[in-house]
Short mmCIF file of C-alpha atoms in Angstrom, two decimals:
data_model
loop_
_atom_site.label_atom_id
_atom_site.label_comp_id
_atom_site.label_asym_id
_atom_site.label_seq_id
_atom_site.Cartn_x
_atom_site.Cartn_y
_atom_site.Cartn_z
CA MET A 65 -9.54 17.84 25.70
CA LYS A 66 -12.90 18.43 24.03
CA ILE A 67 -13.02 16.01 21.11
CA ALA A 68 -15.61 15.42 18.41
CA VAL A 69 -15.71 11.97 16.87
CA LEU A 70 -17.61 12.14 13.60
CA GLY A 71 -19.02 8.77 12.62
CA THR A 72 -21.02 6.18 14.53
CA GLY A 73 -19.64 3.04 12.87
CA GLU A 74 -17.24 0.58 14.41
CA VAL A 75 -14.23 2.86 13.96
CA GLY A 76 -15.96 5.90 15.46
CA HIS A 77 -17.30 3.82 18.31
CA THR A 78 -13.90 2.36 19.17
CA LEU A 79 -12.09 5.70 19.01
CA ALA A 80 -14.77 7.57 20.94
CA THR A 81 -14.80 4.95 23.69
CA ARG A 82 -11.02 4.96 24.02
CA LEU A 83 -10.87 8.75 24.10
CA ALA A 84 -13.63 8.96 26.71
CA GLY A 85 -11.79 6.33 28.74
CA LEU A 86 -8.70 8.51 28.69
CA GLY A 87 -10.72 11.30 30.27
CA HIS A 88 -11.45 13.41 27.21
CA GLN A 89 -14.81 15.11 26.85
CA VAL A 90 -16.11 13.37 23.75
CA THR A 91 -19.10 14.20 21.57
CA MET A 92 -20.08 11.68 18.92
CA GLY A 93 -21.36 13.37 15.78
CA SER A 94 -23.65 11.95 13.16
CA ARG A 95 -25.84 13.10 10.29
CA SER A 96 -28.90 13.50 12.48
CA ALA A 97 -29.30 14.66 16.07
CA ASP A 98 -31.17 11.53 17.08
CA ASN A 99 -28.96 8.79 15.67
CA PRO A 100 -29.72 5.72 17.83
CA ALA A 101 -26.13 4.40 17.79
CA ALA A 102 -24.75 7.75 18.92
CA LYS A 103 -27.43 8.12 21.58
CA GLU A 104 -26.73 4.66 22.94
CA TRP A 105 -22.97 5.22 22.92
CA ALA A 106 -23.30 8.56 24.69
CA ALA A 107 -25.53 7.09 27.42
CA ALA A 108 -23.15 4.18 28.01
CA ASN A 109 -20.10 6.44 28.24
CA ALA A 110 -21.53 9.44 30.08
CA ALA A 111 -20.68 11.43 26.98
CA ALA A 112 -22.50 13.60 24.47
CA HIS A 113 -23.84 13.22 20.95
CA GLY A 114 -25.32 15.46 18.30
CA THR A 115 -25.15 16.44 14.67
CA PHE A 116 -21.78 16.72 12.94
CA ALA A 117 -22.04 20.48 13.46
CA ASP A 118 -23.01 20.18 17.14
CA ALA A 119 -20.05 17.92 17.80
CA ALA A 120 -17.50 19.98 15.88
CA ALA A 121 -18.67 23.35 17.24
CA ASP A 122 -17.66 22.56 20.81
CA ALA A 123 -14.52 20.55 20.04
CA GLU A 124 -10.87 21.48 20.21
CA LEU A 125 -9.98 18.48 18.05
CA VAL A 126 -12.13 16.65 15.48
CA VAL A 127 -11.76 12.99 14.50
CA ASN A 128 -13.12 12.04 11.08
CA ALA A 129 -14.21 8.43 11.45
CA THR A 130 -16.78 8.51 8.68
CA GLY A 131 -16.35 6.40 5.56
CA GLY A 132 -13.90 7.90 3.09
CA LEU A 133 -16.51 8.14 0.35
CA VAL A 134 -18.75 10.38 2.49
CA SER A 135 -16.14 12.26 4.53
CA LEU A 136 -16.27 15.43 2.47
CA ALA A 137 -20.05 15.55 2.89
CA ALA A 138 -19.76 14.89 6.63
CA LEU A 139 -17.22 17.66 7.18
CA THR A 140 -19.27 20.02 5.02
CA ALA A 141 -22.20 19.29 7.31
CA ALA A 142 -19.92 19.91 10.32
CA GLY A 143 -19.26 23.36 8.88
CA ALA A 144 -16.08 25.19 7.93
CA GLU A 145 -16.58 27.65 10.80
CA ASN A 146 -16.57 24.74 13.26
CA LEU A 147 -13.31 23.32 11.85
CA ARG A 148 -11.35 26.55 11.58
CA GLY A 149 -7.92 26.28 13.22
CA LYS A 150 -8.70 22.84 14.62
CA VAL A 151 -6.77 19.61 14.26
CA VAL A 152 -8.81 17.20 12.12
CA VAL A 153 -7.62 13.65 12.64
CA ASP A 154 -8.64 11.79 9.48
CA VAL A 155 -8.70 8.01 9.89
CA SER A 156 -10.94 7.31 6.88
CA ASN A 157 -10.33 5.14 3.84
CA PRO A 158 -11.98 5.56 0.43
CA LEU A 159 -12.80 1.90 -0.13
CA ASP A 160 -15.53 1.27 -2.66
CA PHE A 161 -17.07 -2.19 -2.42
CA SER A 162 -20.01 -1.29 -4.69
CA GLU A 163 -18.67 -3.51 -7.46
CA GLY A 164 -17.77 -6.31 -5.05
CA PHE A 165 -14.39 -7.73 -4.20
CA PRO A 166 -11.64 -6.59 -4.54
CA PRO A 167 -12.71 -3.10 -3.50
CA LYS A 168 -11.46 -0.07 -5.37
CA ILE A 169 -9.55 2.75 -3.76
CA ALA A 170 -11.97 5.40 -4.97
CA THR A 171 -10.04 8.65 -5.04
CA PRO A 172 -10.73 11.05 -7.90
CA ASP A 173 -7.57 11.38 -9.98
CA GLY A 174 -5.58 9.65 -7.24
CA VAL A 175 -6.07 12.49 -4.74
CA SER A 176 -6.49 11.19 -1.18
CA VAL A 177 -9.45 11.91 1.07
CA ALA A 178 -7.12 13.79 3.42
CA GLU A 179 -6.07 16.12 0.61
CA GLN A 180 -9.69 16.65 -0.44
CA LEU A 181 -10.56 17.62 3.13
CA GLN A 182 -7.54 19.91 3.48
CA ARG A 183 -8.40 21.64 0.17
CA ALA A 184 -12.06 22.04 1.11
CA PHE A 185 -11.23 23.34 4.61
CA PRO A 186 -7.92 25.20 4.25
CA GLU A 187 -8.15 26.60 7.77
CA ALA A 188 -8.49 23.16 9.34
CA ARG A 189 -5.28 21.30 10.15
CA VAL A 190 -5.76 17.82 8.69
CA VAL A 191 -3.62 14.93 9.90
CA LYS A 192 -4.07 11.52 8.34
CA THR A 193 -3.28 8.62 10.63
CA LEU A 194 -4.39 5.21 11.91
CA ASN A 195 -6.08 4.33 8.59
CA THR A 196 -3.72 1.40 7.92
CA MET A 197 -5.02 -0.97 10.58
CA ASN A 198 -8.05 -2.45 12.25
CA ASN A 199 -9.82 -0.19 14.76
CA ALA A 200 -9.00 -2.52 17.66
CA VAL A 201 -5.29 -2.12 16.92
CA MET A 202 -5.61 1.67 16.53
CA VAL A 203 -6.41 2.16 20.20
CA ALA A 204 -4.45 -0.81 21.61
CA PRO A 205 -1.28 -1.35 19.57
CA GLY A 206 -0.13 -3.98 22.05
CA ARG A 207 -2.66 -6.38 20.47
CA VAL A 208 0.02 -6.88 17.83
CA PRO A 209 3.33 -7.90 19.39
CA GLY A 210 6.70 -6.71 18.16
CA HIS A 211 7.68 -3.88 15.88
CA HIS A 212 4.96 -2.33 13.75
CA ASN A 213 4.11 1.18 12.72
CA VAL A 214 1.57 3.95 12.42
CA PHE A 215 1.91 6.80 9.92
CA LEU A 216 1.26 10.54 10.00
CA SER A 217 0.58 12.79 7.00
CA GLY A 218 -0.19 16.48 7.20
CA ASP A 219 0.94 19.98 6.38
CA ASP A 220 0.99 21.36 9.94
CA ALA A 221 3.87 20.26 12.15
CA ASP A 222 2.17 21.35 15.39
CA ALA A 223 -0.95 19.43 14.46
CA LYS A 224 1.16 16.34 13.82
CA SER A 225 2.78 16.77 17.25
CA THR A 226 -0.64 16.94 18.87
CA VAL A 227 -1.72 13.79 17.07
CA SER A 228 1.53 12.03 17.93
CA GLU A 229 0.86 12.73 21.62
CA LEU A 230 -2.66 11.40 21.24
CA LEU A 231 -1.29 8.23 19.63
CA GLN A 232 1.17 7.82 22.49
CA SER A 233 -1.69 8.09 24.95
CA PHE A 234 -3.24 5.11 23.10
CA GLY A 235 -0.05 3.10 23.74
CA TRP A 236 2.00 3.80 20.62
CA ALA A 237 5.70 4.24 21.31
CA ALA A 238 7.30 7.31 19.74
CA ASP A 239 9.53 5.13 17.56
CA GLN A 240 6.52 3.36 16.08
CA ILE A 241 5.20 6.64 14.66
CA ILE A 242 6.48 7.52 11.18
CA ASP A 243 5.91 11.02 9.81
CA LEU A 244 5.55 10.52 6.05
CA GLY A 245 5.45 14.24 5.23
CA ASP A 246 2.84 16.62 3.94
CA VAL A 247 -0.82 15.84 3.37
CA THR A 248 -0.18 14.45 -0.13
CA SER A 249 1.59 11.51 1.53
CA ALA A 250 -1.85 10.35 2.69
CA ARG A 251 -2.22 8.87 -0.79
CA ALA A 252 0.38 6.32 0.17
CA THR A 253 -1.46 5.07 3.22
CA GLU A 254 -4.94 5.22 1.70
CA GLN A 255 -3.63 3.09 -1.16
CA LEU A 256 -2.29 0.59 1.37
CA THR A 257 -5.84 -0.33 2.35
CA GLY A 258 -6.14 -2.72 -0.57
CA LEU A 259 -3.29 -4.82 0.80
CA TRP A 260 -4.80 -4.71 4.28
CA VAL A 261 -8.06 -6.15 2.94
CA ARG A 262 -6.20 -8.97 1.16
CA LEU A 263 -4.12 -9.82 4.21
CA TYR A 264 -7.25 -9.88 6.35
CA GLY A 265 -8.55 -12.55 3.97
CA VAL A 266 -5.32 -14.53 4.02
CA LEU A 267 -4.61 -14.28 7.76
CA GLY A 268 -8.22 -14.55 8.96
CA THR A 269 -7.71 -11.90 11.64
CA GLY A 270 -7.53 -8.14 11.89
CA ASP A 271 -4.93 -8.35 14.63
CA PHE A 272 -1.97 -7.62 12.40
CA ASN A 273 -0.17 -4.52 11.27
CA PHE A 274 2.49 -3.31 8.87
CA GLY A 275 6.03 -2.96 10.13
CA ILE A 276 8.74 -1.10 8.30
CA VAL A 277 11.85 -3.25 8.65
CA ARG A 278 15.35 -1.93 7.99
CA MET B 152 16.39 -23.07 -16.39
CA LYS B 153 16.22 -20.95 -19.54
CA ILE B 154 15.03 -17.54 -18.38
CA ALA B 155 14.23 -14.36 -20.30
CA VAL B 156 14.59 -11.12 -18.40
CA LEU B 157 12.70 -8.39 -20.25
CA GLY B 158 14.03 -4.96 -19.42
CA THR B 159 17.53 -3.51 -19.27
CA GLY B 160 17.04 -1.04 -16.43
CA GLU B 161 18.34 -1.41 -12.91
CA VAL B 162 15.73 -3.99 -11.94
CA GLY B 163 16.28 -6.14 -15.03
CA HIS B 164 20.04 -5.88 -14.62
CA THR B 165 19.94 -6.97 -10.98
CA LEU B 166 17.57 -9.89 -11.57
CA ALA B 167 19.39 -11.10 -14.69
CA THR B 168 22.74 -11.00 -12.91
CA ARG B 169 21.41 -12.87 -9.89
CA LEU B 170 19.72 -15.52 -12.05
CA ALA B 171 22.84 -16.00 -14.17
CA GLY B 172 24.89 -16.31 -10.97
CA LEU B 173 22.58 -19.10 -9.84
CA GLY B 174 23.43 -21.01 -13.02
CA HIS B 175 20.37 -20.20 -15.10
CA GLN B 176 20.72 -19.62 -18.81
CA VAL B 177 19.59 -16.01 -19.04
CA THR B 178 18.74 -13.90 -22.08
CA MET B 179 18.17 -10.20 -21.53
CA GLY B 180 15.47 -8.87 -23.82
CA SER B 181 14.97 -5.30 -24.97
CA ARG B 182 13.10 -3.35 -27.59
CA SER B 183 15.94 -3.56 -30.10
CA ALA B 184 18.43 -6.33 -30.84
CA ASP B 185 21.40 -4.04 -30.35
CA ASN B 186 20.57 -2.38 -27.03
CA PRO B 187 23.96 -1.29 -25.62
CA ALA B 188 23.03 -2.01 -21.99
CA ALA B 189 21.86 -5.52 -22.86
CA LYS B 190 24.93 -6.18 -25.00
CA GLU B 191 27.25 -5.03 -22.22
CA TRP B 192 25.43 -7.06 -19.59
CA ALA B 193 25.49 -10.20 -21.75
CA ALA B 194 29.22 -9.86 -22.40
CA ALA B 195 29.99 -9.37 -18.71
CA ASN B 196 27.88 -12.37 -17.66
CA ALA B 197 28.63 -14.82 -20.46
CA ALA B 198 24.92 -14.63 -21.24
CA ALA B 199 22.72 -13.74 -24.20
CA HIS B 200 20.66 -10.77 -25.27
CA GLY B 201 18.17 -10.00 -28.01
CA THR B 202 14.78 -8.52 -28.73
CA PHE B 203 11.89 -9.14 -26.37
CA ALA B 204 10.73 -11.84 -28.82
CA ASP B 205 14.20 -13.43 -29.13
CA ALA B 206 14.50 -13.66 -25.37
CA ALA B 207 11.00 -15.00 -24.73
CA ALA B 208 11.05 -17.52 -27.59
CA ASP B 209 13.81 -19.63 -26.05
CA ALA B 210 12.77 -19.22 -22.41
CA GLU B 211 10.97 -21.57 -20.05
CA LEU B 212 10.22 -18.67 -17.71
CA VAL B 213 9.90 -14.96 -18.50
CA VAL B 214 10.60 -12.11 -16.07
CA ASN B 215 8.89 -8.81 -16.83
CA ALA B 216 11.25 -6.16 -15.48
CA THR B 217 10.08 -3.40 -17.78
CA GLY B 218 8.36 -0.30 -16.40
CA GLY B 219 4.74 -0.91 -15.57
CA LEU B 220 3.54 1.77 -17.97
CA VAL B 221 5.17 -0.01 -20.95
CA SER B 222 4.85 -3.64 -19.85
CA LEU B 223 1.87 -4.44 -22.03
CA ALA B 224 3.72 -3.09 -25.08
CA ALA B 225 6.85 -5.04 -24.16
CA LEU B 226 5.00 -8.33 -23.79
CA THR B 227 3.09 -7.67 -26.98
CA ALA B 228 6.45 -7.27 -28.69
CA ALA B 229 7.61 -10.50 -27.05
CA GLY B 230 4.67 -12.23 -28.73
CA ALA B 231 1.77 -14.25 -27.38
CA GLU B 232 3.17 -17.40 -29.03
CA ASN B 233 6.40 -16.97 -27.07
CA LEU B 234 4.56 -16.62 -23.75
CA ARG B 235 2.08 -19.48 -24.17
CA GLY B 236 2.08 -21.83 -21.16
CA LYS B 237 5.04 -20.05 -19.59
CA VAL B 238 5.37 -18.57 -16.14
CA VAL B 239 5.61 -14.78 -16.46
CA VAL B 240 7.11 -13.26 -13.32
CA ASP B 241 5.86 -9.68 -13.24
CA VAL B 242 7.90 -7.39 -10.99
CA SER B 243 6.76 -4.13 -12.57
CA ASN B 244 5.06 -1.12 -11.02
CA PRO B 245 2.87 1.40 -12.82
CA LEU B 246 4.38 4.51 -11.30
CA ASP B 247 3.80 7.67 -13.28
CA PHE B 248 6.19 10.49 -12.39
CA SER B 249 5.22 12.57 -15.44
CA GLU B 250 3.45 15.14 -13.25
CA GLY B 251 6.22 15.13 -10.65
CA PHE B 252 6.11 14.04 -7.04
CA PRO B 253 4.20 12.28 -5.59
CA PRO B 254 3.90 9.82 -8.48
CA LYS B 255 0.56 8.41 -9.46
CA ILE B 256 -0.24 4.71 -9.53
CA ALA B 257 -1.35 4.75 -13.15
CA THR B 258 -3.65 1.80 -13.59
CA PRO B 259 -6.72 2.25 -15.79
CA ASP B 260 -9.83 1.89 -13.64
CA GLY B 261 -7.70 0.48 -10.82
CA VAL B 262 -6.78 -2.69 -12.72
CA SER B 263 -3.22 -3.80 -12.00
CA VAL B 264 -0.52 -4.32 -14.61
CA ALA B 265 -0.47 -8.02 -13.73
CA GLU B 266 -4.16 -8.33 -14.52
CA GLN B 267 -3.73 -6.43 -17.77
CA LEU B 268 -0.99 -8.83 -18.78
CA GLN B 269 -2.98 -11.90 -17.75
CA ARG B 270 -6.00 -10.66 -19.72
CA ALA B 271 -3.93 -9.87 -22.80
CA PHE B 272 -2.09 -13.21 -22.67
CA PRO B 273 -4.56 -15.68 -21.19
CA GLU B 274 -2.29 -18.65 -21.96
CA ALA B 275 0.63 -17.17 -20.02
CA ARG B 276 0.76 -17.86 -16.29
CA VAL B 277 1.34 -14.47 -14.68
CA VAL B 278 2.70 -14.25 -11.14
CA LYS B 279 3.16 -10.85 -9.55
CA THR B 280 5.95 -10.68 -7.00
CA LEU B 281 8.95 -8.69 -5.72
CA ASN B 282 7.42 -5.35 -6.75
CA THR B 283 7.20 -4.07 -3.19
CA MET B 284 10.90 -3.53 -2.58
CA ASN B 285 14.17 -2.21 -3.96
CA ASN B 286 15.89 -4.43 -6.52
CA ALA B 287 18.87 -5.01 -4.25
CA VAL B 288 16.57 -6.49 -1.60
CA MET B 289 14.70 -8.60 -4.18
CA VAL B 290 17.71 -10.80 -4.83
CA ALA B 291 19.34 -10.56 -1.38
CA PRO B 292 16.64 -10.39 1.30
CA GLY B 293 19.32 -10.65 4.00
CA ARG B 294 20.19 -7.00 3.31
CA VAL B 295 17.19 -6.26 5.54
CA PRO B 296 17.50 -7.98 8.92
CA GLY B 297 14.59 -9.54 10.76
CA HIS B 298 11.11 -10.48 9.65
CA HIS B 299 9.89 -9.00 6.40
CA ASN B 300 7.85 -10.30 3.51
CA VAL B 301 7.44 -10.83 -0.20
CA PHE B 302 4.04 -11.35 -1.84
CA LEU B 303 2.70 -13.59 -4.61
CA SER B 304 -0.39 -12.95 -6.74
CA GLY B 305 -1.55 -15.15 -9.58
CA ASP B 306 -4.24 -17.48 -10.86
CA ASP B 307 -2.05 -20.56 -11.38
CA ALA B 308 -0.99 -22.46 -8.25
CA ASP B 309 1.79 -24.39 -10.02
CA ALA B 310 3.21 -21.17 -11.40
CA LYS B 311 3.20 -19.67 -7.91
CA SER B 312 5.05 -22.75 -6.62
CA THR B 313 7.69 -22.33 -9.30
CA VAL B 314 8.11 -18.67 -8.39
CA SER B 315 8.22 -19.49 -4.70
CA GLU B 316 11.12 -21.87 -5.36
CA LEU B 317 12.88 -19.20 -7.38
CA LEU B 318 12.44 -16.74 -4.50
CA GLN B 319 13.84 -19.28 -2.07
CA SER B 320 16.88 -19.68 -4.32
CA PHE B 321 17.39 -15.90 -3.88
CA GLY B 322 17.46 -16.38 -0.11
CA TRP B 323 13.83 -15.87 0.86
CA ALA B 324 12.63 -18.23 3.59
CA ALA B 325 9.36 -20.01 2.87
CA ASP B 326 7.67 -18.26 5.80
CA GLN B 327 8.54 -14.85 4.37
CA ILE B 328 6.50 -15.56 1.24
CA ILE B 329 2.82 -14.61 1.44
CA ASP B 330 0.40 -15.84 -1.24
CA LEU B 331 -2.21 -13.09 -1.50
CA GLY B 332 -4.47 -14.99 -3.89
CA ASP B 333 -5.47 -14.63 -7.51
CA VAL B 334 -4.04 -12.14 -9.97
CA THR B 335 -6.46 -9.40 -8.89
CA SER B 336 -4.58 -9.25 -5.59
CA ALA B 337 -1.71 -7.65 -7.52
CA ARG B 338 -3.67 -4.40 -7.18
CA ALA B 339 -2.85 -4.45 -3.51
CA THR B 340 0.91 -4.65 -3.99
CA GLU B 341 1.08 -2.28 -6.94
CA GLN B 342 -0.79 0.27 -4.83
CA LEU B 343 1.79 -0.21 -2.08
CA THR B 344 4.43 1.39 -4.25
CA GLY B 345 3.31 4.87 -3.27
CA LEU B 346 4.14 4.16 0.36
CA TRP B 347 7.49 2.66 -0.65
CA VAL B 348 8.41 5.87 -2.45
CA ARG B 349 7.49 7.98 0.59
CA LEU B 350 9.43 5.76 2.98
CA TYR B 351 12.45 5.91 0.71
CA GLY B 352 12.29 9.68 1.09
CA VAL B 353 11.88 9.53 4.87
CA LEU B 354 14.44 6.80 5.57
CA GLY B 355 17.00 7.84 2.97
CA THR B 356 17.74 4.26 1.97
CA GLY B 357 16.18 1.53 -0.14
CA ASP B 358 17.37 -1.14 2.27
CA PHE B 359 14.05 -1.60 3.99
CA ASN B 360 11.01 -3.75 3.46
CA PHE B 361 7.47 -4.30 4.65
CA GLY B 362 6.84 -6.86 7.33
CA ILE B 363 3.43 -8.19 8.23
CA VAL B 364 3.38 -8.38 12.02
CA ARG B 365 0.80 -10.40 13.95
#
């Protein structure tokens, strides 16, 4: 599949590398066409890079791996016409560390980033997922042994199926994937990030995940 | 121990009953001295009831089982002089359903209820706990099989030890109890409530809990 990964940080890097390794044709998108991190990644992975718009234009599926506080700007730069009808996998979190620790979950009036993106780009098919864990665990769930989960939120059932298949290609078992419902349920997982940050401090490792036990 | 349980709702009822069953001398506190639910509970459990202030005055430990949106008012009614030096176990959540579903986590500027209480009553020793699960699971963790967790947040280490012992008397194993840190870490668990509500909808039962898997 032709996939755009928007974002050149650790999360974007990890997802882009995993997707390229699975044989997808990946373009890493960033604010500028000559982003050094994107250029370096593309050279190392025999893949492409470009602006947000370049990456999204060619893609069948778009991964938003930008920071949650700048995601709306990044997708605006990608362009509504380049997102139309496409699955947008949103893995971002709106953590604001500007006032130090603990960070705030900075969502205006409690509305999640995923909802903001879906409202701004009504013809895109936004699916929130993977935002409740470290990027290493996202693409290799076996790093954490035992029963733990990944969540899906989105309005489009077909888009969620596509993303579920993508997750399974990463190594997630079908019974680890919990569909929380429509895009408003992304609030629940974005708000979970605060607990993740605390647990990271307590446990001293990012190799953990949340399991729903019943 | 002499324990005040503030709140006559389902959570207060469950905790008060469990604590009385363990041999504690429990007083259920409510806004008015003649609350019918408190009166009925006290009669059925050979226990006491009274105003928030009545209950707190006599207690060695105070449980805040009022709704998170009214907790500050309830503890104000209980009286700073009746909370001084005491462990205040805060199990509340600031869920606001006034605009329907999904509820909002209604904390001003992201500051948790536990922090608000600790700030308002600096001589009380606030410990946030048990707010991440159904009340039935709070007092009988064995309802959920396998590995799952309960969290502690608070500034006073001795107070957290006291609460940890209380949790263990409910059936929690020591290794299920995770100390997240100071009282600001209560933000993390109060924000988790949104995910709990969603999972309740998806799973159709409150007999589940969060497990931290590593």
